[in-house]
Short mmCIF file of C-alpha atoms in Angstrom, two decimals:
data_model
loop_
_atom_site.label_atom_id
_atom_site.label_comp_id
_atom_site.label_asym_id
_atom_site.label_seq_id
_atom_site.Cartn_x
_atom_site.Cartn_y
_atom_site.Cartn_z
CA MET A 1 -3.14 147.04 -127.21
CA GLU A 2 -4.67 144.44 -124.52
CA ASN A 3 -1.73 145.92 -122.24
CA LEU A 4 -2.39 149.59 -122.83
CA LYS A 5 -4.00 151.64 -119.56
CA GLN A 6 -7.95 152.83 -119.93
CA PRO A 7 -8.73 156.40 -118.49
CA ILE A 8 -10.37 154.55 -115.63
CA MET A 9 -10.37 155.36 -112.00
CA GLY A 10 -12.68 153.55 -109.86
CA SER A 11 -15.98 154.00 -111.10
CA LYS A 12 -15.20 156.87 -113.30
CA GLY A 13 -14.30 156.95 -116.87
CA ALA A 14 -14.27 153.67 -119.40
CA ASP A 15 -12.15 151.85 -121.96
CA ILE A 16 -10.92 153.18 -125.11
CA VAL A 17 -12.52 151.08 -127.76
CA GLY A 18 -11.75 153.56 -130.69
CA PRO A 19 -8.81 154.74 -132.35
CA ARG A 20 -5.57 155.44 -130.15
CA ASN A 21 -1.89 157.06 -130.03
CA PRO A 22 -0.26 155.02 -127.48
CA GLU A 23 3.21 156.73 -127.71
CA ILE A 24 1.44 160.06 -126.62
CA GLU A 25 -0.56 158.75 -124.05
CA LEU A 26 3.11 157.20 -122.53
CA GLN A 27 4.50 160.64 -122.73
CA ASN A 28 1.58 162.45 -121.04
CA PRO A 29 0.06 159.64 -118.49
CA ASP A 30 -1.35 162.54 -116.12
CA ILE A 31 -3.41 164.18 -118.84
CA PHE A 32 -4.58 160.56 -120.19
CA LEU A 33 -5.22 159.70 -116.35
CA PRO A 34 -5.44 162.82 -114.60
CA PRO A 35 -5.15 162.77 -110.74
CA ALA A 36 -8.34 163.31 -108.66
CA THR A 37 -7.28 166.39 -107.87
CA ASP A 38 -7.34 167.88 -111.31
CA LYS A 39 -10.37 170.03 -111.93
CA GLY A 40 -11.76 172.46 -114.44
CA GLY A 41 -10.51 174.21 -117.79
CA ILE A 42 -6.87 175.50 -117.20
CA PRO A 43 -5.21 175.63 -120.79
CA ASN A 44 -2.91 173.51 -122.46
CA LEU A 45 0.60 174.15 -120.57
CA LYS A 46 3.00 172.10 -122.51
CA PHE A 47 3.90 172.14 -126.04
CA PRO A 48 6.88 169.92 -127.43
CA PHE A 49 9.84 171.20 -129.52
CA ALA A 50 9.11 167.49 -131.35
CA MET A 51 5.84 168.90 -132.89
CA ALA A 52 7.32 172.63 -133.99
CA HIS A 53 7.86 173.32 -137.50
CA ASN A 54 11.33 173.14 -137.91
CA ARG A 55 13.13 175.63 -140.59
CA LEU A 56 15.85 173.80 -142.61
CA GLU A 57 18.27 176.35 -143.52
CA ASP A 58 21.62 175.98 -145.21
CA GLY A 59 24.00 174.01 -142.67
CA GLY A 60 21.25 174.25 -139.69
CA TRP A 61 18.38 174.64 -138.51
CA ALA A 62 15.59 176.87 -135.90
CA ARG A 63 12.25 175.86 -135.06
CA GLU A 64 10.14 178.00 -132.47
CA VAL A 65 7.19 177.79 -129.49
CA THR A 66 5.08 180.74 -129.67
CA CYS A 67 1.57 181.72 -128.76
CA ARG A 68 0.53 180.58 -132.35
CA GLU A 69 1.71 176.76 -130.91
CA MET A 70 0.31 177.58 -127.16
CA GLY A 71 -1.88 179.86 -126.79
CA ALA A 72 -1.19 180.68 -123.22
CA LEU A 73 2.29 181.99 -124.23
CA LYS A 74 1.56 185.96 -123.70
CA GLU A 75 4.79 187.59 -122.08
CA LEU A 76 7.69 185.29 -123.72
CA ALA A 77 8.51 182.70 -126.69
CA ILE A 78 11.21 180.38 -127.57
CA VAL A 79 13.55 179.43 -130.02
CA ASN A 80 15.57 176.22 -130.32
CA MET A 81 18.57 176.36 -132.76
CA ARG A 82 21.19 174.11 -134.25
CA LEU A 83 24.77 175.51 -136.03
CA PRO A 84 27.10 173.08 -137.11
CA PRO A 85 31.01 173.84 -137.21
CA GLY A 86 31.35 177.64 -139.16
CA VAL A 87 27.85 177.66 -139.65
CA VAL A 88 26.10 181.25 -139.01
CA ARG A 89 22.70 182.94 -137.87
CA GLU A 90 22.88 186.09 -140.16
CA MET A 91 23.72 189.25 -138.19
CA HIS A 92 20.79 190.72 -137.20
CA TRP A 93 18.94 192.42 -134.52
CA HIS A 94 15.33 192.21 -133.06
CA LYS A 95 12.42 194.65 -131.73
CA GLU A 96 12.48 191.94 -128.62
CA ALA A 97 15.17 191.27 -126.09
CA GLU A 98 16.79 187.71 -126.59
CA TRP A 99 17.76 185.44 -123.61
CA ALA A 100 19.90 182.72 -124.61
CA TYR A 101 21.19 179.27 -123.03
CA VAL A 102 24.17 177.03 -124.42
CA LEU A 103 22.94 173.46 -124.27
CA LYS A 104 25.60 171.44 -126.18
CA GLY A 105 28.86 172.37 -128.26
CA LYS A 106 30.85 175.94 -128.67
CA VAL A 107 29.51 178.90 -130.10
CA ARG A 108 30.65 182.35 -130.72
CA PHE A 109 28.56 185.46 -129.78
CA TYR A 110 28.96 188.69 -131.62
CA LEU A 111 27.47 191.94 -130.71
CA MET A 112 27.77 195.67 -131.04
CA ASP A 113 25.86 197.93 -128.46
CA ASP A 114 24.41 201.70 -128.29
CA GLN A 115 28.15 202.42 -127.04
CA ARG A 116 29.73 201.19 -130.22
CA GLN A 117 31.42 198.96 -127.62
CA THR A 118 31.85 195.53 -129.40
CA LEU A 119 31.18 191.82 -127.84
CA ILE A 120 33.25 188.99 -129.20
CA GLU A 121 33.10 185.77 -126.80
CA ASP A 122 33.28 182.14 -127.18
CA LEU A 123 30.65 180.44 -124.37
CA GLU A 124 30.16 176.66 -123.59
CA PRO A 125 27.10 174.61 -122.40
CA GLY A 126 25.31 176.09 -119.35
CA ASP A 127 26.91 179.58 -120.25
CA LEU A 128 24.23 182.63 -121.66
CA TRP A 129 24.09 185.69 -123.26
CA PHE A 130 21.76 188.61 -123.67
CA ALA A 131 21.28 190.87 -126.57
CA PRO A 132 18.53 194.16 -125.50
CA ALA A 133 16.19 194.58 -128.14
CA GLY A 134 17.93 196.34 -131.07
CA PHE A 135 21.52 195.83 -130.27
CA PRO A 136 22.82 193.90 -133.61
CA HIS A 137 24.39 190.63 -132.83
CA ALA A 138 25.49 186.95 -134.46
CA ILE A 139 26.16 183.50 -133.27
CA GLN A 140 28.52 181.11 -135.06
CA GLY A 141 29.34 177.61 -134.37
CA LEU A 142 32.84 176.57 -133.80
CA GLU A 143 34.74 173.59 -134.04
CA GLU A 144 32.13 171.16 -132.53
CA GLY A 145 29.13 173.02 -133.17
CA THR A 146 26.67 174.23 -130.86
CA GLU A 147 22.68 173.82 -130.24
CA PHE A 148 21.19 176.59 -127.86
CA VAL A 149 17.42 177.83 -126.77
CA LEU A 150 16.80 181.56 -127.39
CA VAL A 151 13.96 183.27 -125.31
CA PHE A 152 12.02 186.69 -125.90
CA ASN A 153 10.31 188.69 -124.25
CA ASP A 154 6.60 188.74 -126.32
CA GLY A 155 4.64 185.74 -126.91
CA ASN A 156 4.28 186.82 -130.42
CA PHE A 157 7.57 186.72 -131.54
CA SER A 158 8.92 185.18 -134.62
CA GLU A 159 12.38 184.22 -135.41
CA ASN A 160 11.13 184.38 -139.06
CA GLN A 161 10.65 188.04 -138.68
CA THR A 162 13.89 189.77 -137.78
CA LEU A 163 15.74 192.18 -138.61
CA LEU A 164 18.64 190.79 -140.89
CA VAL A 165 21.32 192.93 -141.93
CA THR A 166 20.90 191.14 -146.14
CA GLU A 167 17.42 192.51 -146.02
CA LEU A 168 18.59 196.30 -145.05
CA PHE A 169 20.91 196.20 -147.86
CA ALA A 170 18.62 194.73 -150.46
CA HIS A 171 16.29 197.56 -149.73
CA VAL A 172 17.98 200.63 -149.58
CA PRO A 173 18.52 202.39 -152.94
CA LEU A 174 22.15 201.89 -154.13
CA GLU A 175 22.61 205.54 -154.37
CA VAL A 176 21.85 205.68 -150.94
CA LEU A 177 24.30 202.91 -150.18
CA ALA A 178 26.85 204.68 -151.80
CA LYS A 179 26.29 207.63 -150.38
CA ASN A 180 26.28 206.25 -146.66
CA PHE A 181 29.22 204.25 -146.96
CA GLY A 182 31.54 206.17 -149.38
CA VAL A 183 31.94 203.85 -152.16
CA PRO A 184 30.77 203.70 -155.99
CA GLU A 185 27.29 201.57 -156.45
CA ALA A 186 29.23 199.33 -158.24
CA ALA A 187 30.74 198.17 -154.65
CA PHE A 188 27.08 196.51 -154.54
CA ALA A 189 27.02 194.56 -157.63
CA ASN A 190 27.20 191.48 -155.82
CA ILE A 191 24.98 191.86 -152.35
CA PRO A 192 22.33 189.26 -151.94
CA SER A 193 18.77 190.06 -152.90
CA HIS A 194 17.31 187.79 -150.27
CA GLU A 195 17.87 186.91 -146.76
CA LYS A 196 20.98 184.25 -145.32
CA TYR A 197 19.20 183.70 -142.44
CA ILE A 198 21.52 180.53 -141.87
CA PHE A 199 24.36 179.69 -143.98
CA ARG A 200 27.40 178.15 -144.08
CA GLN A 201 31.04 179.72 -143.17
CA PRO A 202 34.33 178.74 -142.57
CA VAL A 203 35.37 178.00 -138.50
CA PRO A 204 36.30 181.10 -137.30
CA PRO A 205 39.85 181.94 -136.37
CA PRO A 206 40.96 181.84 -132.74
CA LEU A 207 39.07 184.50 -130.19
CA GLU A 208 42.32 186.84 -129.73
CA GLN A 209 42.93 186.74 -133.49
CA VAL A 210 39.57 187.97 -134.26
CA ARG A 211 39.90 190.67 -131.87
CA ARG A 212 43.11 191.92 -132.85
CA ASP A 213 42.23 191.81 -136.22
CA LEU A 214 39.69 194.44 -135.34
CA GLY A 215 42.16 196.84 -133.79
CA ALA A 216 41.77 199.24 -131.56
CA VAL A 217 38.00 199.02 -130.64
CA SER A 218 36.32 198.99 -126.99
CA PHE A 219 35.54 195.48 -125.74
CA THR A 220 33.37 194.52 -123.11
CA ASP A 221 32.00 190.75 -122.04
CA LYS A 222 29.05 192.41 -119.94
CA TYR A 223 26.58 190.42 -122.55
CA VAL A 224 27.43 186.89 -121.17
CA PHE A 225 27.42 185.39 -118.28
CA ARG A 226 29.23 182.02 -117.75
CA ALA A 227 26.83 180.01 -115.84
CA SER A 228 29.01 176.75 -116.64
CA THR A 229 31.34 178.19 -113.89
CA THR A 230 29.40 179.39 -111.12
CA PRO A 231 28.43 177.02 -108.68
CA PRO A 232 24.40 176.53 -107.75
CA THR A 233 23.02 176.40 -104.59
CA ALA A 234 22.55 172.99 -103.66
CA TYR A 235 19.56 172.00 -101.13
CA PRO A 236 17.86 168.29 -100.13
CA GLY A 237 16.56 166.85 -103.38
CA GLY A 238 18.46 169.17 -105.97
CA ALA A 239 20.04 172.61 -106.42
CA THR A 240 18.85 176.07 -108.03
CA GLN A 241 20.75 179.08 -109.95
CA VAL A 242 19.25 182.37 -109.66
CA ILE A 243 20.39 184.79 -112.95
CA ASP A 244 19.21 188.11 -112.87
CA SER A 245 19.84 191.67 -113.07
CA ARG A 246 21.49 191.42 -109.12
CA ASN A 247 24.35 189.33 -110.77
CA PHE A 248 23.67 189.64 -114.33
CA SER A 249 23.19 193.50 -114.64
CA VAL A 250 22.18 193.83 -118.46
CA THR A 251 19.63 191.79 -118.27
CA THR A 252 15.69 192.17 -118.29
CA LEU A 253 14.70 188.29 -118.10
CA ALA A 254 15.29 186.47 -115.16
CA ALA A 255 16.31 183.00 -114.89
CA LEU A 256 16.13 180.15 -112.18
CA ILE A 257 17.85 177.22 -113.99
CA ILE A 258 16.74 173.95 -111.18
CA ASP A 259 18.32 170.70 -110.79
CA LEU A 260 16.30 167.72 -109.46
CA GLU A 261 17.52 164.56 -108.01
CA PRO A 262 15.14 161.69 -108.49
CA GLY A 263 12.56 162.18 -106.27
CA GLY A 264 13.07 165.60 -105.53
CA MET A 265 10.68 168.79 -106.06
CA ARG A 266 10.73 172.37 -107.05
CA GLU A 267 8.37 173.21 -103.72
CA ILE A 268 5.01 174.46 -104.22
CA HIS A 269 5.24 177.90 -104.89
CA TRP A 270 4.04 181.09 -107.35
CA HIS A 271 5.76 184.22 -108.82
CA PRO A 272 3.65 187.44 -107.99
CA ASP A 273 4.95 189.51 -111.23
CA ALA A 274 5.91 187.74 -113.76
CA ASP A 275 5.12 184.71 -116.29
CA GLU A 276 7.28 181.43 -115.95
CA LEU A 277 8.89 179.50 -119.25
CA GLN A 278 10.12 176.37 -118.66
CA TYR A 279 12.68 174.48 -121.20
CA TYR A 280 13.17 171.01 -120.13
CA ILE A 281 16.82 169.45 -120.81
CA SER A 282 17.10 166.05 -118.94
CA GLY A 283 14.67 163.62 -116.79
CA LYS A 284 11.16 163.29 -116.51
CA ALA A 285 8.50 165.73 -114.36
CA ARG A 286 5.26 166.36 -113.54
CA MET A 287 3.77 169.92 -112.95
CA THR A 288 0.46 170.85 -111.56
CA VAL A 289 -1.08 174.24 -111.63
CA PHE A 290 -3.55 175.47 -110.10
CA ASP A 291 -5.80 178.64 -110.89
CA ALA A 292 -8.86 180.01 -109.57
CA VAL A 293 -11.96 179.22 -109.16
CA ASP A 294 -11.35 175.36 -108.28
CA ASN A 295 -8.74 174.86 -111.31
CA ALA A 296 -5.86 172.75 -111.12
CA ARG A 297 -3.88 170.62 -114.29
CA THR A 298 -1.28 168.38 -114.13
CA PHE A 299 1.70 167.99 -117.22
CA ASP A 300 4.06 165.30 -117.98
CA PHE A 301 7.77 166.73 -119.59
CA VAL A 302 10.64 164.87 -121.09
CA PRO A 303 13.60 166.47 -122.89
CA GLY A 304 12.58 169.27 -125.44
CA ASP A 305 9.38 170.10 -123.85
CA VAL A 306 8.50 173.93 -122.84
CA GLY A 307 6.23 174.47 -120.16
CA TYR A 308 4.50 177.36 -119.15
CA VAL A 309 2.94 179.33 -116.21
CA PRO A 310 0.79 182.47 -115.73
CA ARG A 311 2.06 184.41 -113.18
CA THR A 312 0.60 184.22 -109.57
CA LEU A 313 -0.81 180.45 -110.44
CA ALA A 314 0.52 177.95 -107.50
CA HIS A 315 2.74 175.02 -109.30
CA TYR A 316 5.57 172.54 -108.23
CA ILE A 317 8.41 170.45 -110.82
CA GLU A 318 8.46 166.75 -109.50
CA ASN A 319 11.18 164.44 -110.72
CA ILE A 320 9.01 161.02 -111.21
CA GLY A 321 11.76 159.48 -112.69
CA ASP A 322 15.09 157.81 -112.48
CA GLU A 323 17.74 160.40 -113.88
CA PRO A 324 18.41 163.86 -112.83
CA VAL A 325 15.93 166.69 -114.30
CA ARG A 326 17.22 169.98 -115.28
CA VAL A 327 15.03 172.41 -116.34
CA ILE A 328 15.46 175.85 -117.14
CA ASN A 329 12.43 178.61 -115.80
CA VAL A 330 12.81 182.10 -117.49
CA PHE A 331 10.52 185.11 -116.75
CA HIS A 332 9.67 188.49 -117.92
CA THR A 333 11.40 190.43 -115.31
CA GLY A 334 14.96 191.96 -114.23
CA GLN A 335 14.53 190.43 -110.78
CA TYR A 336 13.69 186.81 -109.63
CA LYS A 337 11.07 186.57 -107.25
CA ASP A 338 8.46 183.50 -105.90
CA ILE A 339 6.19 183.08 -102.91
CA SER A 340 6.71 179.98 -100.98
CA PHE A 341 3.73 177.89 -100.00
CA ASN A 342 5.34 176.50 -96.81
CA ASN A 343 7.03 179.77 -95.93
CA TRP A 344 3.69 181.53 -96.23
CA LEU A 345 1.82 178.95 -93.73
CA ALA A 346 5.07 179.14 -91.60
CA LEU A 347 5.09 182.97 -91.72
CA THR A 348 0.94 182.98 -90.73
CA PRO A 349 -0.03 182.64 -86.64
CA ALA A 350 -0.29 178.83 -86.24
CA HIS A 351 -3.90 179.25 -84.85
CA LEU A 352 -4.87 180.85 -88.27
CA VAL A 353 -3.51 178.24 -90.18
CA LYS A 354 -5.22 175.43 -88.07
CA GLY A 355 -8.72 177.23 -88.24
CA HIS A 356 -8.06 177.30 -91.81
CA LEU A 357 -6.73 173.63 -92.75
CA GLU A 358 -7.86 171.68 -89.53
CA VAL A 359 -4.03 170.27 -89.23
CA ASP A 360 -1.98 169.19 -86.11
CA ASP A 361 0.48 170.78 -83.85
CA GLN A 362 2.83 168.11 -85.76
CA PHE A 363 2.21 169.94 -89.67
CA ILE A 364 3.15 173.03 -87.64
CA SER A 365 6.09 171.55 -86.60
CA HIS A 366 7.36 170.68 -90.01
CA LEU A 367 6.71 174.28 -91.64
CA ARG A 368 9.98 176.03 -92.73
CA LYS A 369 10.56 179.72 -92.36
CA THR A 370 13.56 179.68 -94.13
CA ARG A 371 14.13 179.34 -98.32
CA GLN A 372 14.31 175.98 -99.38
CA PRO A 373 13.08 175.91 -103.26
CA VAL A 374 14.09 172.19 -103.46
CA VAL A 375 12.78 169.22 -101.72
CA LYS A 376 12.86 165.36 -101.14
CA ASN A 377 10.51 163.01 -99.95
CA ASN A 378 11.59 162.31 -96.36
CA ARG A 379 9.45 159.64 -95.67
#
């Protein structure tokens, strides 16, 4: 305990003499000992999946971070799910739209849209799918199983309140089911009386065989985006990839995938029209969020953490570790937009910038008029 840091900065603060949680302190150094620039009462904008309730099911699990876990989540919620080989996320649909990113393994995604088009596709790490609200779909782990995250366009969403095929059957009178499907009531003698949600099945046959067995149906692939084979845009310090309705026409949620080299930083910016939900996949990062009036708070992130930034609030994401950072940012808008702090100053007359900030010509000469969302330390 003697070697632990104390919340002391110069003449401010004092040592802790009561109980401590060193592990939490070490993961959150900028909350435990905030930068001098932090001030005010910005709410908590971080929640680790490690503290989210895990729903254990037959062969798999699911956990979620919603406004119940982090009150700031107004527009978006996120789910993390694991399906080992063959395990199925039951056929279902949502009142909300579902945006998905494959983290590990291989997964088969099934969907039918309002035009009776069928999608059956196998996806790999880095690939995406999108299920519009009301479109029925299912998910299944392939030979090596899968893990993925799902983002929904409502902070009140809960994965525990989806519309399930088993529950629909269980809550329709048998005579109505018989009339609907044109079979005797005895055909439904063994239907489940409760949801399956996540359950074991054999690994499905090869994709082409499954499609062939369906016969003459109209197939589509427009609800998936193979980001794993789409190169990002490289910048000094890292790279970014924008996925929105301009290159993935069906989506109503935009995404920015960010890779930061050690020392790299997603520049100071804000988003004019949408909240930002972050999911950290690798590395160690920190973020300061600025709000009116005279408010700022700094957060630290490790893999599995969820971050959130309300619309119009200025922030950055900095790689503070020795390993690359990958973070997914998802937005409640069809088209990605941001405002660069650097670009704003560069595209403002120099005399006005100097008058506000009392800076010199050297600073003005380093301002950048071109887009560069990632920067690195050039000192």
